[in-house]
XYZ file of C-alpha atoms in Angstrom:
313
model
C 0.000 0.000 0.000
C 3.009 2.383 0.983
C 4.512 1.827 -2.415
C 1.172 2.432 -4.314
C 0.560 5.419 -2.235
C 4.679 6.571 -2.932
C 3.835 6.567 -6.628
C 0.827 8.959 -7.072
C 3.199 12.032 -5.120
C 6.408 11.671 -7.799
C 7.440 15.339 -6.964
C 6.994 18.103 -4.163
C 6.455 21.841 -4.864
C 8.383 24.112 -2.534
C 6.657 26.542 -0.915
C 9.764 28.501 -0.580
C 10.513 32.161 1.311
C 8.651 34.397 -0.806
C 6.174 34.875 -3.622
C 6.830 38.539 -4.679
C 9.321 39.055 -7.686
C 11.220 41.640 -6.345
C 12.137 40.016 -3.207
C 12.819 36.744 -4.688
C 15.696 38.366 -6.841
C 17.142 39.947 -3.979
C 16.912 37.160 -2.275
C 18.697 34.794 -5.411
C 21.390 37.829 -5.115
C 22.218 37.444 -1.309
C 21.949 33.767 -1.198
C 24.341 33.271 -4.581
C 27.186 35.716 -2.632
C 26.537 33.981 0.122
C 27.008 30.593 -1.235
C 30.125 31.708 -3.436
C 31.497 33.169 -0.315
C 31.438 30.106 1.382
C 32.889 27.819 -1.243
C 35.571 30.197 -2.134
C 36.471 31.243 1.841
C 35.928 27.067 3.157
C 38.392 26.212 -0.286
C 40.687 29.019 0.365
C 41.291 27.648 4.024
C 41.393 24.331 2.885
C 44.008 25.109 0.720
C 45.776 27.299 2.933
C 46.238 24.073 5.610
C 47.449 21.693 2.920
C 50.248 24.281 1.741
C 51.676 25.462 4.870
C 54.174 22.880 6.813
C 53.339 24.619 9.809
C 49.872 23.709 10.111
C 50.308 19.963 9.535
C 48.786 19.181 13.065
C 45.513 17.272 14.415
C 43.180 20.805 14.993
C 43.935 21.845 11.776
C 43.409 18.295 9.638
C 39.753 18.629 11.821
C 39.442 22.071 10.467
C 39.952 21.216 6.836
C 37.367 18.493 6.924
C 34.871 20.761 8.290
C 35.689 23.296 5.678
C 35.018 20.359 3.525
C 31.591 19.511 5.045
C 31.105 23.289 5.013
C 30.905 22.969 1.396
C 29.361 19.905 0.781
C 26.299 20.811 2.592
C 26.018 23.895 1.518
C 25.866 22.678 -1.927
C 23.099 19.890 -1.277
C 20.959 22.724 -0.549
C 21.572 26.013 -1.791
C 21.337 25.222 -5.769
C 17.910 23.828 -5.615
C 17.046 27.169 -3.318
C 18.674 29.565 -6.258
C 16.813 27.398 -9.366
C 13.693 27.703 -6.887
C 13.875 31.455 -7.030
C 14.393 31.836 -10.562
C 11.716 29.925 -11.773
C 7.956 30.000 -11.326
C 7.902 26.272 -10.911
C 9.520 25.538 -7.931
C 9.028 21.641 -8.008
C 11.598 18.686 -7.148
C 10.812 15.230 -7.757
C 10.203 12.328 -5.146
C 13.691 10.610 -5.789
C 15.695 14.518 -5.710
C 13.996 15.088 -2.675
C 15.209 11.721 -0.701
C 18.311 12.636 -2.462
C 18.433 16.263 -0.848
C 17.179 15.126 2.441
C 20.006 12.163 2.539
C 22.772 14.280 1.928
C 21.800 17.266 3.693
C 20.645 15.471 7.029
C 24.477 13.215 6.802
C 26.350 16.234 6.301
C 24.537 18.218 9.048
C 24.995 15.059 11.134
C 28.847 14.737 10.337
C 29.653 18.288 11.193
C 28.197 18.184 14.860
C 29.963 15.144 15.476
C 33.260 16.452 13.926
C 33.004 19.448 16.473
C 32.666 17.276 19.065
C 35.960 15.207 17.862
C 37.325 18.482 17.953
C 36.346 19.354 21.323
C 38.347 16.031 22.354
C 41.435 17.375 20.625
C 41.558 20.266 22.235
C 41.057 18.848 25.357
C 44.330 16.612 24.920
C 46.359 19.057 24.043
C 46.119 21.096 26.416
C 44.890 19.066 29.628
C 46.985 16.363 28.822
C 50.227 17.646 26.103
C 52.787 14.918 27.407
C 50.470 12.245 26.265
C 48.865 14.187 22.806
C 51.403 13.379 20.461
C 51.151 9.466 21.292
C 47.120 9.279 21.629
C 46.075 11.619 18.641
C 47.969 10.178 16.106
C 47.494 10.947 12.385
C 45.826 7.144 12.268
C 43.783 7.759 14.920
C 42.861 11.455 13.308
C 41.896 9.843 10.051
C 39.675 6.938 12.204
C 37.971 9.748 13.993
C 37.026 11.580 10.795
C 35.959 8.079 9.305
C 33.951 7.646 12.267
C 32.072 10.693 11.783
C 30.857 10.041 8.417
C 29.845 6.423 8.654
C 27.712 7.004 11.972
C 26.115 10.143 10.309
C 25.606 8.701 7.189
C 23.841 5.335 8.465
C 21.749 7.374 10.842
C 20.588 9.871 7.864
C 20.169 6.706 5.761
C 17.549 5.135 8.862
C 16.071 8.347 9.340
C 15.282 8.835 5.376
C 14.018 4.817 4.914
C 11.865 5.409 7.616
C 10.632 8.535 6.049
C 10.068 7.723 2.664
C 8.763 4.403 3.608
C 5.126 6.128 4.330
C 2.565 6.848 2.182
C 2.496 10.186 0.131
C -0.977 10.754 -1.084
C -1.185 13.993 -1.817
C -1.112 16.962 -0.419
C 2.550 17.887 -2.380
C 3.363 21.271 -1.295
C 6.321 21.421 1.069
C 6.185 23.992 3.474
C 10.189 24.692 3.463
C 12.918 25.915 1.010
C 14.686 22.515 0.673
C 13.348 18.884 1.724
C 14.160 18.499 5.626
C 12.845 15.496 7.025
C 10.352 17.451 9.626
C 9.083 18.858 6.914
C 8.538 15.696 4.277
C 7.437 14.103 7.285
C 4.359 15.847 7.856
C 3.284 15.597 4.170
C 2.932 11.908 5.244
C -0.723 10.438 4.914
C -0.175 7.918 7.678
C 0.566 7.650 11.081
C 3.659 9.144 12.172
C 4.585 8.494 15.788
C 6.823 5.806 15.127
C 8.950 7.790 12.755
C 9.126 10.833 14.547
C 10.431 8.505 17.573
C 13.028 7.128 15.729
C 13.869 10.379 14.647
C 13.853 12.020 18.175
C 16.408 8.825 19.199
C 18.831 9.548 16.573
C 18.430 13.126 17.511
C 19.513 12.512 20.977
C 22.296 10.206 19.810
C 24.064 12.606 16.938
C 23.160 16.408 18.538
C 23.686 15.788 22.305
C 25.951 13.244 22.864
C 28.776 15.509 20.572
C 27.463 18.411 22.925
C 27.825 16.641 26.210
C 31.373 15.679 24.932
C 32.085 19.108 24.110
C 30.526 20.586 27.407
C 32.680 17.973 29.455
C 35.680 18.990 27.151
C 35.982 22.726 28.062
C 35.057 22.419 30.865
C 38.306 20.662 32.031
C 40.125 22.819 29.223
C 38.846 25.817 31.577
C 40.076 23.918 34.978
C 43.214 23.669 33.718
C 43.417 27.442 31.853
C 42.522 28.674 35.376
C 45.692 27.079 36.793
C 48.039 28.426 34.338
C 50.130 31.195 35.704
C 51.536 32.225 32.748
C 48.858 35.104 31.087
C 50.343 34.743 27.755
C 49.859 30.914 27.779
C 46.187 31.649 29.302
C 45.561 34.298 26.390
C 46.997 31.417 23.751
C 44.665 28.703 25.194
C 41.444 30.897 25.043
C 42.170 32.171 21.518
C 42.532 28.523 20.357
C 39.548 27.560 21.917
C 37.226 30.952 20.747
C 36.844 30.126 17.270
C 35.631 26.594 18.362
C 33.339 27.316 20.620
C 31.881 30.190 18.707
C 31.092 27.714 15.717
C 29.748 24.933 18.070
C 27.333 28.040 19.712
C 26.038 28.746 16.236
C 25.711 25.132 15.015
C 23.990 23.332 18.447
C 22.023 25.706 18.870
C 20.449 26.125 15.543
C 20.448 22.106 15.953
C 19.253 22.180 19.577
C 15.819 24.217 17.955
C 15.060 22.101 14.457
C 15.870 18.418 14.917
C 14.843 17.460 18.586
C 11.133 17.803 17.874
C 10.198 16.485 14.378
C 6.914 18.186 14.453
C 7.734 21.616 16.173
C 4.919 23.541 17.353
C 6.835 27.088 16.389
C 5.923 28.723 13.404
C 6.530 27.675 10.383
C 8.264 31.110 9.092
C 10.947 31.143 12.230
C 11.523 27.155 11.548
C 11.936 28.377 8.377
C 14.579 31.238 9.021
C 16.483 29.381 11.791
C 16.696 26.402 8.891
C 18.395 29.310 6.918
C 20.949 30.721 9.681
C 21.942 27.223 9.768
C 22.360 26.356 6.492
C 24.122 29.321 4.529
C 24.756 32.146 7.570
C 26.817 29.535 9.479
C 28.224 27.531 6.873
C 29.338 31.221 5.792
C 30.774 33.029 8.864
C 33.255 29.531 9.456
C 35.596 31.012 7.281
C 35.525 34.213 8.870
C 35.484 32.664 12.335
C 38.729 30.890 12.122
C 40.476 33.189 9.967
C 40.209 36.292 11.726
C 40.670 34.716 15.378
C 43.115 31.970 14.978
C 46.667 33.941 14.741
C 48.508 30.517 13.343
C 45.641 30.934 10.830
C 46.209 34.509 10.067
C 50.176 34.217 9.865
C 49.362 31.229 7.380
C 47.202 33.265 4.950
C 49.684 36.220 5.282
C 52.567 33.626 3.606
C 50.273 32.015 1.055
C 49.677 35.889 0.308
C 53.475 36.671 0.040
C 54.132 33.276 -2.190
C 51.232 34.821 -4.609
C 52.720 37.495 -5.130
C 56.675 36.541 -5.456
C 55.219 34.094 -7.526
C 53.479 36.475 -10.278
C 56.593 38.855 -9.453
C-alpha cells in the first residue's frame, strides 16, 4: 500500500521564502554571494592548511574536513534554493527530494559530530600535552574523521528509509525551502509516531551526545586554563579555543531548535529562518570565524599571500 501510495506524489512543490518578484531576486542575489562566499572562503582555508608545513597538526586536519563539510552541505541545498527562485515552478521530484534530504541530514549530522571530535582534541592538548602526540595520532585522526561520516551517514540513511517508507498521497506542497525530514514528514498520509520517535532517538544520539562531549571537554580545558600562571599561555589557550566554541554556539544551537522535535509547534516562518541561519549564515561566517581569530591561521594566509605574489613577481 506504501509503495502504491509513494507513486501517485512523484514530486513536491516548494513553498519557498517568498512569492513577490522583487524580493525573490534579492533574495537569489544574497543567497548566490553567500554561497560563493562560502565555497571560495571554506576552499581558500582548505588550501591554505594543505600548503603550509606549519599547520600539519591534528586541529587543523579537523578544520579542513569541516571546511570540507562546510561545502558539501552547503551545496546539497543552496542550488535547488537559487533554481527555486528563478523559476515560477519551484518543483523537485520524489527521488531529488530523498536525495536532498540524505545528503543534507548526513552532512549536518557529520559536522556536529566532527566538532565534538574536535572538542576532544583540544582537550588533549592542552589538559593532557605529554600524552597528545602518542594518543592523537594521524591514524587515529583519520579513524575519527571516518567515524564521523559512517555514523552520520547510516543514521541519515535510517532516518530517510523510515521517512520515505510512508505513504504520500497527496497533499505535495512542502512547506520549506529545501526537503528536511520534519518537513517531508508531515506531508505523510499515515501515522507518524513511530517515525518521529526514531527520529527524536537519533536526535539525541548525533546532537547531544557531541554536545555533552564538548561541554565535558571545556570544561576541564577551563580547569586547567585557570591554573596556568603564565597570562600569555592563558591568552593562547582561550584564543585557540574561541573560534571553536563560537562555531559549536552557532551550530547546536540552531540544531538544539530544528531536529529534537520532528513536528515543532513554532511557526513555520521562524523554523523556516532558523533552517536558513543554519544552512548558509553559518556555513558562511566559518571562514571568517577561524580566519580572523586563529593567529597561526592569520600568519598562514599572510605567507600564502606573500608566495602569490613573489610568484606572479
Amino acid at each position: 500500500m506504501a509503495r502504491e501510495n509513494q507513486s501517485i506524489v512523484t514530486q513536491f512543490v516548494f513553498q519557498g521564502l517568498s512569492s513577490q518578484p522583487r524580493t525573490q531576486t534579492i533574495l537569489f542575489v544574497a543567497f548566490l554571494f553567500f554561497y560563493l562566499f562560502t565555497v571560495v572562503g571554506n576552499i581558500t582555508i582548505i588550501a591554505v592548511i594543505r600548503a603550509d608545513c606549519q599547520l600539519q597538526s591534528p586541529m587543523y586536519f579537523f578544520l579542513a574536513n569541516l571546511d570540507f563539510l562546510d561545502i558539501c552541505f552547503v551545496s546539497s541545498n543552496i542550488p535547488q534554493m537559487l533554481v527555486n527562485l528563478l523559476t515560477r515552478k519551484r518543483t523537485i521530484s520524489f527521488s531529488g527530494c530523498a536525495a536532498q534530504m540524505c545528503f543534507s541530514l548526513a552532512f549536518g549530522m557529520t559536522e556536529r559530530v566532527l566538532l565534538g571530535v574536535m572538542a576532544y582534541d583540544r582537550y588533549m592538548a592542552i589538559c593532557h600535552p605529554l600524552l597528545y602526540t602518542t594518543i592523537i595520532s594521524r591514524k587515529v585522526c583519520i579513524h575519527m574523521v571516518m567515524a564521523s561520516w559512517i555514523t552520520s551517514l547510516l543514521s541519515s540513511m535510517v532516518i530517510n528509509s523510515l521517512n520515505l517508507r510512508l505513504p504520500f498521497c497527496g497533499p505535495d506542497i512542502l512547506n520549506h525551502f529545501f526537503c528536511k525530514a520534519p518537513a517531508v514528514l508531515a506531508l505523510a498520509c499515515a501515522d507518524t509516531a513511530f517515525t518521529e520517535l526514531v527520529i527524536f532517538i537519533f536526535s539525541i544520539l548525533i546532537v547531544f551526545i557531541p554536545f555533552l562531549l564538548i561541554i565535558t571537554s571545556y570544561a576541564h580545558i577551563l580547569s586547567a586554563a585557570l591554573k596556568i600562571q603564565s597570562v600569555h599561555v592563558q591568552s593562547k589557550v582561550f584564543s585557540t579555543c574561541g573560534s571553536h566554541l563560537m562555531v559549536v554556539t552557532i551550530f547546536f544551537g540552531t540544531a538544539i531548535c530544528i531536529y529534537v522535535n520532528p513536528k515543532s509547534r513554532a511557526p513555520q516562518d521562524r523554523d523556516k529562518v532558523i533552517s536558513m541561519f543554519y544552512t548558509i549564515v553559518a556555513a558562511m561566517l566559518n571562514p571568517l570565524i577561524y580566519s580572523l581569530r586563529n593567529m597561526d591561521m592569520q600568519r598562514a594566509l599572510r605567507r600564502a599571500m606573500n608566495r602569490s605574489k613573489s610568484f606572479f613577481i
